[in-house]
JSON list of C-alpha atoms in Angstrom, two decimals:
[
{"chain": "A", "resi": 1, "resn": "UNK", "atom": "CA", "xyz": [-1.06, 13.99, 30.38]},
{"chain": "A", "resi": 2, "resn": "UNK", "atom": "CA", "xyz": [-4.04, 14.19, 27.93]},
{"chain": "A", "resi": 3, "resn": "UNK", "atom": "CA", "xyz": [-4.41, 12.69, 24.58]},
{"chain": "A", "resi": 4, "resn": "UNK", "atom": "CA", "xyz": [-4.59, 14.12, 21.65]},
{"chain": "A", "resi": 5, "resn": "UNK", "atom": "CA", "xyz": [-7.85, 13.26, 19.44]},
{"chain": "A", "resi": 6, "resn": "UNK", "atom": "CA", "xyz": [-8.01, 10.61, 17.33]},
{"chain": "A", "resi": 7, "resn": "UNK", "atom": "CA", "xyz": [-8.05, 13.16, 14.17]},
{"chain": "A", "resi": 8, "resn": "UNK", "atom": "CA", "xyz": [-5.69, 15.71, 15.91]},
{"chain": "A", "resi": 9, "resn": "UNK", "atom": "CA", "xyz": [-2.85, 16.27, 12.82]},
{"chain": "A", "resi": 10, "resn": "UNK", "atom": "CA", "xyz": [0.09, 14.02, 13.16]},
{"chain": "A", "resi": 11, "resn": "UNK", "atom": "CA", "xyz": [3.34, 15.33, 14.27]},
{"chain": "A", "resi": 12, "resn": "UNK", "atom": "CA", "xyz": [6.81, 15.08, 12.97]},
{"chain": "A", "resi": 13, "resn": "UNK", "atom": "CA", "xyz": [8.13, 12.20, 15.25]},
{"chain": "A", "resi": 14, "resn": "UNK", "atom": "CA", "xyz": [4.46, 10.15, 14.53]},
{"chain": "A", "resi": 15, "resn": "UNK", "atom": "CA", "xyz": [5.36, 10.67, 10.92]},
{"chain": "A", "resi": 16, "resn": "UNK", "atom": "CA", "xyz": [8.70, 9.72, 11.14]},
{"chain": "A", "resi": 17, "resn": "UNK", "atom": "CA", "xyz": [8.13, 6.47, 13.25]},
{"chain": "A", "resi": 18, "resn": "UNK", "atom": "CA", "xyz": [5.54, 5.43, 10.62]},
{"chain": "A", "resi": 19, "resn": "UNK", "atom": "CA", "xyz": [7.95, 5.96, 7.58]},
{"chain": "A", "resi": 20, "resn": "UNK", "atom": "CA", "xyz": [10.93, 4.23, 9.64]},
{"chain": "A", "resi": 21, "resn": "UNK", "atom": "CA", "xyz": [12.17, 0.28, 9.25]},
{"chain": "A", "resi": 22, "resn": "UNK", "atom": "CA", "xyz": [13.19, -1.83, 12.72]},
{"chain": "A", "resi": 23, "resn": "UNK", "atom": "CA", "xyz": [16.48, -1.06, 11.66]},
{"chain": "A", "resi": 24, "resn": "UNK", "atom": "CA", "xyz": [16.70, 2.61, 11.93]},
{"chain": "A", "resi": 25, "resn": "UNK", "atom": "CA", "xyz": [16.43, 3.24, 7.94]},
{"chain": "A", "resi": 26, "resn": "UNK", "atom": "CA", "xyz": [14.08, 5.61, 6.71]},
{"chain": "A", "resi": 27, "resn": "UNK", "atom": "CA", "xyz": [12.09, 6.00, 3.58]},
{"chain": "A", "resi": 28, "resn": "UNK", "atom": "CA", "xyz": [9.14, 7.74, 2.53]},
{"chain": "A", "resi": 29, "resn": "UNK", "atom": "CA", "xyz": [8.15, 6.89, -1.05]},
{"chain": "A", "resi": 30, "resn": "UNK", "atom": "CA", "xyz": [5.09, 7.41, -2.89]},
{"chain": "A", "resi": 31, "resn": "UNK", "atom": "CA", "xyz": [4.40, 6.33, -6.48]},
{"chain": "A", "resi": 32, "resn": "UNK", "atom": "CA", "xyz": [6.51, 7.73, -8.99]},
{"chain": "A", "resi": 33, "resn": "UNK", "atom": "CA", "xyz": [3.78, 6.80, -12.62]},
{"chain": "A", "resi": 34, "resn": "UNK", "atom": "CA", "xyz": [-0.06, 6.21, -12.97]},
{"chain": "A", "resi": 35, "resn": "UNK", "atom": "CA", "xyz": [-0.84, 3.35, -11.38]},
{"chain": "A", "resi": 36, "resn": "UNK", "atom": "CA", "xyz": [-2.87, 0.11, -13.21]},
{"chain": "A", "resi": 37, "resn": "UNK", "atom": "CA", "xyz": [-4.64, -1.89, -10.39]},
{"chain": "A", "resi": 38, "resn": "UNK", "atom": "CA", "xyz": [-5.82, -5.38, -11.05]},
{"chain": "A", "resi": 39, "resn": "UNK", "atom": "CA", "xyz": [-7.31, -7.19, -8.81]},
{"chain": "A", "resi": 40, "resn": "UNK", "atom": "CA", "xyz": [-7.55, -11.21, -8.85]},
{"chain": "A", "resi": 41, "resn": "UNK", "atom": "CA", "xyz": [-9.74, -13.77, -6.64]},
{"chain": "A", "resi": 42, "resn": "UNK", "atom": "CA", "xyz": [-13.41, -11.67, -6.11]},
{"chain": "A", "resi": 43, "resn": "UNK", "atom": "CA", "xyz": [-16.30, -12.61, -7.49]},
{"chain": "A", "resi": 44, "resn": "UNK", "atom": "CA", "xyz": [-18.26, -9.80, -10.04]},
{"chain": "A", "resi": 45, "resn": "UNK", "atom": "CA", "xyz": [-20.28, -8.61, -7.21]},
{"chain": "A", "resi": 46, "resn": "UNK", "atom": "CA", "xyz": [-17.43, -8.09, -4.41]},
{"chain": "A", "resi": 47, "resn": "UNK", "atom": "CA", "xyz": [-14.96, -6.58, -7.22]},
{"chain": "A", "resi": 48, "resn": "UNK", "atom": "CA", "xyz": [-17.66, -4.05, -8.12]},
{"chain": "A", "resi": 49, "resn": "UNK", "atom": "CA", "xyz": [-17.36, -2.20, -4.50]},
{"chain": "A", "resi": 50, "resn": "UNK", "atom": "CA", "xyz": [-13.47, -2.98, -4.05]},
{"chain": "A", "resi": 51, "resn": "UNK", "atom": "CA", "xyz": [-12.20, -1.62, -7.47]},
{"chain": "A", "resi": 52, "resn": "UNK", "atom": "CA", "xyz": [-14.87, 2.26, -6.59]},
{"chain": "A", "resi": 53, "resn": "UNK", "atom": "CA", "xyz": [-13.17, 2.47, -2.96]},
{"chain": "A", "resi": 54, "resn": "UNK", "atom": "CA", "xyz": [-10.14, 1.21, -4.03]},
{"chain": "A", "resi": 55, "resn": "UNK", "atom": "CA", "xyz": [-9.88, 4.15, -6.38]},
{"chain": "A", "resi": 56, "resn": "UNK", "atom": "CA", "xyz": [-10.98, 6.76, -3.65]},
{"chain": "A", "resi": 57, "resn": "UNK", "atom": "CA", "xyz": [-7.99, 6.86, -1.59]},
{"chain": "A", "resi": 58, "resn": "UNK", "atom": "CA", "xyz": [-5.76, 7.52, -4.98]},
{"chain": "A", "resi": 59, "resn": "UNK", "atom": "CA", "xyz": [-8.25, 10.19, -5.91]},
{"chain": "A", "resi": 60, "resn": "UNK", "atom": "CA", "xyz": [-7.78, 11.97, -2.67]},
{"chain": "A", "resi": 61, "resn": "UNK", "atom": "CA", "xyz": [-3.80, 12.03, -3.22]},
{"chain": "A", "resi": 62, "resn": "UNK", "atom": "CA", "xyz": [-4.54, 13.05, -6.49]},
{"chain": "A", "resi": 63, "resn": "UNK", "atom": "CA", "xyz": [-2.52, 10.31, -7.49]},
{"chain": "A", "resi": 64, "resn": "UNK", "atom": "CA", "xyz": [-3.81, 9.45, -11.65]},
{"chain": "A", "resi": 65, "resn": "UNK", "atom": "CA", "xyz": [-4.83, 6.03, -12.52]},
{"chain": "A", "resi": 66, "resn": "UNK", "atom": "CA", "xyz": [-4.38, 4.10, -15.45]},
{"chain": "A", "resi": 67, "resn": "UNK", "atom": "CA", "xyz": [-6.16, 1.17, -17.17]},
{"chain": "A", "resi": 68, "resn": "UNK", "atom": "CA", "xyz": [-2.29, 0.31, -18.11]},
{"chain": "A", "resi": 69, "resn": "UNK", "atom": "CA", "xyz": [1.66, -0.09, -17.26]},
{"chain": "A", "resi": 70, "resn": "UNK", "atom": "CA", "xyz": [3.53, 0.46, -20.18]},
{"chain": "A", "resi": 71, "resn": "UNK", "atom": "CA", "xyz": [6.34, -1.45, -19.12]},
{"chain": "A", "resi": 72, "resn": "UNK", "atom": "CA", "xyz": [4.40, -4.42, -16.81]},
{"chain": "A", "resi": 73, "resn": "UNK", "atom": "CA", "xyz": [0.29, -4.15, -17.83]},
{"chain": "A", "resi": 74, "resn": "UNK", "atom": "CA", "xyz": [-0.65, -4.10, -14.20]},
{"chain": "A", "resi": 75, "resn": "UNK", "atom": "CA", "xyz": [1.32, -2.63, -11.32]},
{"chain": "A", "resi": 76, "resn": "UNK", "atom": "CA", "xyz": [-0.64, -2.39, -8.67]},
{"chain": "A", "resi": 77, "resn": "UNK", "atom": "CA", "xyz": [-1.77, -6.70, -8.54]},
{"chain": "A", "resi": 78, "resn": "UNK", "atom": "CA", "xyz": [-3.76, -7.64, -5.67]},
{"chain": "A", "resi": 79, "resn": "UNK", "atom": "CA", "xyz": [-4.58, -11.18, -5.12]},
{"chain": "A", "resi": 80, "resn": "UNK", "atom": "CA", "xyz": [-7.31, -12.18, -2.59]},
{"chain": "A", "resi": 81, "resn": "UNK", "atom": "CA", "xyz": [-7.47, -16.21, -1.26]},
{"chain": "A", "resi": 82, "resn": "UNK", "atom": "CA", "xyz": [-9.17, -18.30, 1.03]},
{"chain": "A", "resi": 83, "resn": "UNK", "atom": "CA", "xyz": [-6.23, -19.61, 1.78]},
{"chain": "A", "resi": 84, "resn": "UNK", "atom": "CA", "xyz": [-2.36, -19.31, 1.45]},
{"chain": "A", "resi": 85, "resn": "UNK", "atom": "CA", "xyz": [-2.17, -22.36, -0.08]},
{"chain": "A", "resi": 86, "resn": "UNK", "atom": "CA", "xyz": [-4.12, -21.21, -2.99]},
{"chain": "A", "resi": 87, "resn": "UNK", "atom": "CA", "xyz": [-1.67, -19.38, -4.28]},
{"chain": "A", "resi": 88, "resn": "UNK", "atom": "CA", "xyz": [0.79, -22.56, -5.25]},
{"chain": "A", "resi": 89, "resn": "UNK", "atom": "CA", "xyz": [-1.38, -22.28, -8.51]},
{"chain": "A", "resi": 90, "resn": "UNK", "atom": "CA", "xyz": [-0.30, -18.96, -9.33]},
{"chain": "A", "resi": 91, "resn": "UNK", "atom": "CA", "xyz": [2.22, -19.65, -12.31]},
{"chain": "A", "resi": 92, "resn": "UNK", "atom": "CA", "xyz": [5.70, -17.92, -11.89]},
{"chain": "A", "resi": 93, "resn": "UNK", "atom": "CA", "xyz": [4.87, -16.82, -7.87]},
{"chain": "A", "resi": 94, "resn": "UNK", "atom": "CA", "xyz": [7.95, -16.96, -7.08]},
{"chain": "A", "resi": 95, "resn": "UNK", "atom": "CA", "xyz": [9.79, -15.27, -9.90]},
{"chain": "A", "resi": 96, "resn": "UNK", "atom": "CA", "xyz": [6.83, -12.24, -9.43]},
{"chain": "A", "resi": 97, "resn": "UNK", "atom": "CA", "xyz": [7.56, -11.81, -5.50]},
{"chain": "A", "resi": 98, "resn": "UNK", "atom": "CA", "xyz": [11.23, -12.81, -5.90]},
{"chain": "A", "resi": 99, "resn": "UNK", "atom": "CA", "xyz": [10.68, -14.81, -2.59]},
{"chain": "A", "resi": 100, "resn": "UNK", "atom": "CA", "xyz": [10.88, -18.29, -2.48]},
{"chain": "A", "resi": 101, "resn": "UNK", "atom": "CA", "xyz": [7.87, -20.19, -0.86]},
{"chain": "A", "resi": 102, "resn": "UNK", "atom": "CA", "xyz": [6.02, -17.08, 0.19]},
{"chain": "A", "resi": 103, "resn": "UNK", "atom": "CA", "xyz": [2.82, -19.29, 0.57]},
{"chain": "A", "resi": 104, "resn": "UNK", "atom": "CA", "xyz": [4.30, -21.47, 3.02]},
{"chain": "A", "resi": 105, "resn": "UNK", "atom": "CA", "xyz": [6.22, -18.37, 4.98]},
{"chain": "A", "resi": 106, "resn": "UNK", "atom": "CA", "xyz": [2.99, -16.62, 5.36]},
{"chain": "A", "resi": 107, "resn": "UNK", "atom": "CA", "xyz": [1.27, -19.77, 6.49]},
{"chain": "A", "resi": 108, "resn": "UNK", "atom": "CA", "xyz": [4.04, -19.81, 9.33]},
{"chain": "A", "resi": 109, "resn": "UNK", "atom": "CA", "xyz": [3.85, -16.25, 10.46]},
{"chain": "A", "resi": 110, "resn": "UNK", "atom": "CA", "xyz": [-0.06, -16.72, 10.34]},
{"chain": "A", "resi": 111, "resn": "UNK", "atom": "CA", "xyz": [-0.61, -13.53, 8.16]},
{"chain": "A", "resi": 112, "resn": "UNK", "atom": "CA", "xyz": [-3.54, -12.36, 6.86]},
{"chain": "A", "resi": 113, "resn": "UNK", "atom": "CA", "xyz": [-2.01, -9.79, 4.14]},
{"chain": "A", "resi": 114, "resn": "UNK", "atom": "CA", "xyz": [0.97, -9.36, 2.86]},
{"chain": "A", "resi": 115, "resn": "UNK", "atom": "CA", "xyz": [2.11, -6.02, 0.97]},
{"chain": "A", "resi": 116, "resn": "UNK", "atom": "CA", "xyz": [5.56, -6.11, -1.53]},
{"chain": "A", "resi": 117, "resn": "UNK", "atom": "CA", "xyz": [6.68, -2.64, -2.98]},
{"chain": "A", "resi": 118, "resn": "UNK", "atom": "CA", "xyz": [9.06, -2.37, -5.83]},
{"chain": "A", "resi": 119, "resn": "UNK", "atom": "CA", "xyz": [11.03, 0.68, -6.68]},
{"chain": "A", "resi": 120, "resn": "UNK", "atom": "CA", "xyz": [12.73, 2.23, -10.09]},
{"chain": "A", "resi": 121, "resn": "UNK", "atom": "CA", "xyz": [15.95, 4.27, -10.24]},
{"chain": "A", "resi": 122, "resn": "UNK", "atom": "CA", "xyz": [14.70, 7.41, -8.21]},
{"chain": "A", "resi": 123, "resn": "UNK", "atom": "CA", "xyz": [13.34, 5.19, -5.68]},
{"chain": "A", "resi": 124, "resn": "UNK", "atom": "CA", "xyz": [9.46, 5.77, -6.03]},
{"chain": "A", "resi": 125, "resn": "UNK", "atom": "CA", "xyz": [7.34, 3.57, -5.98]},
{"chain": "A", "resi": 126, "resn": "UNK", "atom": "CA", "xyz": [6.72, 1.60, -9.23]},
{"chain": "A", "resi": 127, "resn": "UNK", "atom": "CA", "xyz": [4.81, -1.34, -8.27]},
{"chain": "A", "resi": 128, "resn": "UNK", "atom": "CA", "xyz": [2.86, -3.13, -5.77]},
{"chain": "A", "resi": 129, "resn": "UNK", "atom": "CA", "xyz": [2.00, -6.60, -5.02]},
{"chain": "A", "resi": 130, "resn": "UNK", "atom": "CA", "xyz": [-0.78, -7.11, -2.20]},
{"chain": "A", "resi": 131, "resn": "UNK", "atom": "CA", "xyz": [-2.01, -10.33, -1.23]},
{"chain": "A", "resi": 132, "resn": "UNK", "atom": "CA", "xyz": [-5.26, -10.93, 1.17]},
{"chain": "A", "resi": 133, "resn": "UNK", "atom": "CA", "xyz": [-6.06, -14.24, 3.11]},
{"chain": "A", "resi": 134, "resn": "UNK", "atom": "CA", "xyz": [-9.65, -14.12, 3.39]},
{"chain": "A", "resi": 135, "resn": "UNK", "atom": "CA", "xyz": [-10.50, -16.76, 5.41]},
{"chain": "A", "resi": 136, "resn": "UNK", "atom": "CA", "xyz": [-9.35, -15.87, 8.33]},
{"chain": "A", "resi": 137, "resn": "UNK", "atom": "CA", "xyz": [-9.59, -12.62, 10.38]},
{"chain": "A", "resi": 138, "resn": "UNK", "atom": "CA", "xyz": [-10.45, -10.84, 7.11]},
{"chain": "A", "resi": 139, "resn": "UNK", "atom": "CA", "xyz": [-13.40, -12.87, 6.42]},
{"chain": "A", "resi": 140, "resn": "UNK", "atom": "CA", "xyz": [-15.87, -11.08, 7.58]},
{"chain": "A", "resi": 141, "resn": "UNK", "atom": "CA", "xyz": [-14.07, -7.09, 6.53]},
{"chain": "A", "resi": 142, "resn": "UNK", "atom": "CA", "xyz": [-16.64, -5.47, 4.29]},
{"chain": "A", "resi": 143, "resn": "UNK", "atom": "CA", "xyz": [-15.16, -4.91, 0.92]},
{"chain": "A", "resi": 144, "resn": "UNK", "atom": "CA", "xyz": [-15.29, -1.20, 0.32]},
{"chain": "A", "resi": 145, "resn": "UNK", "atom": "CA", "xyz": [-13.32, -1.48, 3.77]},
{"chain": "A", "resi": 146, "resn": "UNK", "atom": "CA", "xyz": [-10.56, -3.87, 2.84]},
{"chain": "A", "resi": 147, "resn": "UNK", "atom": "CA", "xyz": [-10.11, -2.07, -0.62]},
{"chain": "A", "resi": 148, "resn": "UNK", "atom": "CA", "xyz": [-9.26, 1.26, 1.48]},
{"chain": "A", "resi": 149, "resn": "UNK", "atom": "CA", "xyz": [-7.07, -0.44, 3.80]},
{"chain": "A", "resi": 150, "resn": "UNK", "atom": "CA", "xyz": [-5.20, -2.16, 0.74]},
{"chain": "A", "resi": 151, "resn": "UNK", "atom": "CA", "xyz": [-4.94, 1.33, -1.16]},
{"chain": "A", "resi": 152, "resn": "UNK", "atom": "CA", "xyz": [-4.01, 3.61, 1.86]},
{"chain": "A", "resi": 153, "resn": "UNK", "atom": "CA", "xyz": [-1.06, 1.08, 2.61]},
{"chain": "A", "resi": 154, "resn": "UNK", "atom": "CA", "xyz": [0.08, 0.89, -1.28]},
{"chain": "A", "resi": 155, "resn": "UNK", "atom": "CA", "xyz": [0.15, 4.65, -1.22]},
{"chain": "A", "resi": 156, "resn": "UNK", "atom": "CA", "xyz": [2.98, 5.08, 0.42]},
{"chain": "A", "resi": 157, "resn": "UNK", "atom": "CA", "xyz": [5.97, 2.95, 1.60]},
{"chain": "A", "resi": 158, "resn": "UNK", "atom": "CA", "xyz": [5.02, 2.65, 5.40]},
{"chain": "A", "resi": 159, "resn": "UNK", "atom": "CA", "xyz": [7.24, 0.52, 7.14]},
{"chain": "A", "resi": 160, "resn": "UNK", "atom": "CA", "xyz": [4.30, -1.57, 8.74]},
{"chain": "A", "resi": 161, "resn": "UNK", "atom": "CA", "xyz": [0.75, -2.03, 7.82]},
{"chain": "A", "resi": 162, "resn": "UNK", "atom": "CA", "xyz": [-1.53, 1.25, 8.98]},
{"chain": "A", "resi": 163, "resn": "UNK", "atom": "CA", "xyz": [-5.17, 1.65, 9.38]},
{"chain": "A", "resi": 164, "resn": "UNK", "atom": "CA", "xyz": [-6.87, 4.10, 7.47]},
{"chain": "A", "resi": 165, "resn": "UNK", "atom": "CA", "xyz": [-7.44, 7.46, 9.37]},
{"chain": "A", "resi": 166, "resn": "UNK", "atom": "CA", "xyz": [-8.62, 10.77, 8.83]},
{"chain": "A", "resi": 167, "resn": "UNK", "atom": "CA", "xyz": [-4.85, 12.29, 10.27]},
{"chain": "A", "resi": 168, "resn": "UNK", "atom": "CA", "xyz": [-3.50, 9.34, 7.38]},
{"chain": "A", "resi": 169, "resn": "UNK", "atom": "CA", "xyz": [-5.50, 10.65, 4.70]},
{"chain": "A", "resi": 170, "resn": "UNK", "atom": "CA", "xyz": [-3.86, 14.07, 5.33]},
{"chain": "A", "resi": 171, "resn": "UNK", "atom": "CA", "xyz": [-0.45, 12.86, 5.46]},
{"chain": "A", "resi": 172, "resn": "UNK", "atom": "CA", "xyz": [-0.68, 10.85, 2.41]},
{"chain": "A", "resi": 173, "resn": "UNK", "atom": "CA", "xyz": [-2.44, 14.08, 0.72]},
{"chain": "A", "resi": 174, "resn": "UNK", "atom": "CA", "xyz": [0.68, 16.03, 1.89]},
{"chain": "A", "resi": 175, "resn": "UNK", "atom": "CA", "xyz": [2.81, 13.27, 0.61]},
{"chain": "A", "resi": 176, "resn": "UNK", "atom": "CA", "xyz": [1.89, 13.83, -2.66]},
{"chain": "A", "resi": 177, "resn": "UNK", "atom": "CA", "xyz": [2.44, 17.32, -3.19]},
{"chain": "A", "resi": 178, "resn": "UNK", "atom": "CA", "xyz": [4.27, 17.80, -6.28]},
{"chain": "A", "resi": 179, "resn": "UNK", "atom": "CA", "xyz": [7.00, 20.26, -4.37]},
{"chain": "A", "resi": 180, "resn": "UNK", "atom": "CA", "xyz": [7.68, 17.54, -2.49]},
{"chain": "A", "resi": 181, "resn": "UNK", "atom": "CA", "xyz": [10.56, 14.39, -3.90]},
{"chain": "A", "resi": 182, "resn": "UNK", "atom": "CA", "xyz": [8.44, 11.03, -4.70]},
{"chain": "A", "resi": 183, "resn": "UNK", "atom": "CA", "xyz": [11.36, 9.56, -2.50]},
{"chain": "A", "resi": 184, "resn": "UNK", "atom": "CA", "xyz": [13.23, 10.81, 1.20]},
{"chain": "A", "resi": 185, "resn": "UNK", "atom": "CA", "xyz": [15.50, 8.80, 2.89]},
{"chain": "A", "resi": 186, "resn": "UNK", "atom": "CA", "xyz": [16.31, 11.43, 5.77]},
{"chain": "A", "resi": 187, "resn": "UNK", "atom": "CA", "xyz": [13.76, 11.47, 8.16]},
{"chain": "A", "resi": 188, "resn": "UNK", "atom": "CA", "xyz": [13.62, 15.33, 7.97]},
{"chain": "A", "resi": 189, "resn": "UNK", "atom": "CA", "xyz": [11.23, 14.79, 5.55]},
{"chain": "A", "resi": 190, "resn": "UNK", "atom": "CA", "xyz": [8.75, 14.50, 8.32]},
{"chain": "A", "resi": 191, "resn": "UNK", "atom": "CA", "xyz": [8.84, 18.09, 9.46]},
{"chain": "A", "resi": 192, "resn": "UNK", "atom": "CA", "xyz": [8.34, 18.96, 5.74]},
{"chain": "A", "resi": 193, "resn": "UNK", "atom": "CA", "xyz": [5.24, 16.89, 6.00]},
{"chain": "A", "resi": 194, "resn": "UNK", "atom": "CA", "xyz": [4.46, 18.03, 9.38]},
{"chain": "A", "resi": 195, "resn": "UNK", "atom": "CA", "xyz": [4.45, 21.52, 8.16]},
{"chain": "A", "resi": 196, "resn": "UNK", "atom": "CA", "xyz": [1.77, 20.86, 4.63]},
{"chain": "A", "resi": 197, "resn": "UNK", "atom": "CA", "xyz": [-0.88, 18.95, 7.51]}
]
C-alpha cells in the first residue's frame, strides 16, 4: 500500500476523525464574530513575532479580526507561563475556565498547552482560552511557530490538538466558506469539506 504525500488533500474520513470527540460526537465549529486576541506572559520582543503569525493563519481563513469583543473585550486570551503554577495569580481563574484547579490538573496530566472553546446559541465558536507552559517541551518552539500552532488549533473546534499543515490550512480555508454553517454536528459535513479541498 503506498502513502499518500504529506500535502496530498485530506479525505472525508481524515476530516471526520479530526472533527470527532472519543465519544463518537461530532462537531465542526469555526468562529461565529471577529475575533480580539490578547495575549498575556511575552516579553515586547517575543509578542512582536507571535501577535504577526498569529494573525496569518486568520488571514488565510479570511476570518476578520478585531482590536475588540463587544460583549467580553478579548476573546481569543492566550496566556503563556513558565510554569503551571504561575497561573494561581491569575485573579478569577477559575470562574474564567469554569474548571476548578486547572493549574494543578494540568500539572498532573503533564501538559504543555491547554486549549478551552466556548460557544453562543448557534454553536460557533465565540471564544477561546489557550494556555502555554513554556518551560518545558515548548521552551525552545520559536515564536512565530507556537503562535501558528495556537491559531490553527483556535480556528476550528478539533477534537485534539493538530499540527499545522499545508492539507490543514486548506481544510480550515474550506471551513470557512460562507456557504458553509459556522457549526455541523453530523459528520457529513466532512464530504462537504472534502468536496471545497
Amino acid at each position: 500500500m503506498t502513502q499518500a504525500p504529506a500535502d496530498a488533500p485530506l479525505t472525508a474520513d481524515e476530516i471526520a476523525a479530526l472533527f470527532t470527540a472519543a465519544n463518537g460526537d461530532f462537531l465542526c465549529a469555526r468562529w461565529g464574530r471577529p475575533v480580539a486576541p490578547v495575549v498575556f506572559g511575552l516579553d515586547d520582543a517575543t509578542l512582536t513575532v507571535f501577535r504577526a503569525a498569529l494573525i496569518a493563519p486568520f488571514t488565510h481563513a479570511r476570518q476578520p479580526l478585531t482590536d475588540t469583543d463587544p460583549d467580553t473585550g478579548a476573546n481569543l486570551m492566550i496566556f503563556a507561563v513558565r510554569d503551571w503554577a504561575e497561573l494561581d495569580g491569575l485573579p478569577d481563574l477559575d470562574r474564567l475556565t469554569g474548571i476548578a484547579g486547572l493549574p494543578d490538573r494540568l500539572a498532573a496530566e503533564g501538559a504543555d498547552r491547554y486549549r478551552l472553546l466556548r460557544f453562543d446559541g448557534a454553536g460557533a465558536i465565540r471564544a477561546c482560552l489557550t494556555f502555554l507552559r513554556l518551560g518545558g517541551a515548548l521552551a525552545q518552539a520559536h515564536p512565530a511557530q507556537l503562535a501558528e500552532s495556537v491559531a490553527v488549533n483556535a480556528l476550528l473546534s478539533w477534537a485534539r490538538p493538530v499540527t499545522p499543515s499545508a492539507p490543514l490550512a486548506a481544510l480550515i480555508r474550506a471551513a470557512y466558506d460562507p456557504l458553509l454553517p459556522a457549526c455541523a454536528r453530523d459528520p457529513s459535513h466532512a464530504l462537504r469539506l472534502a468536496a471545497r479541498l
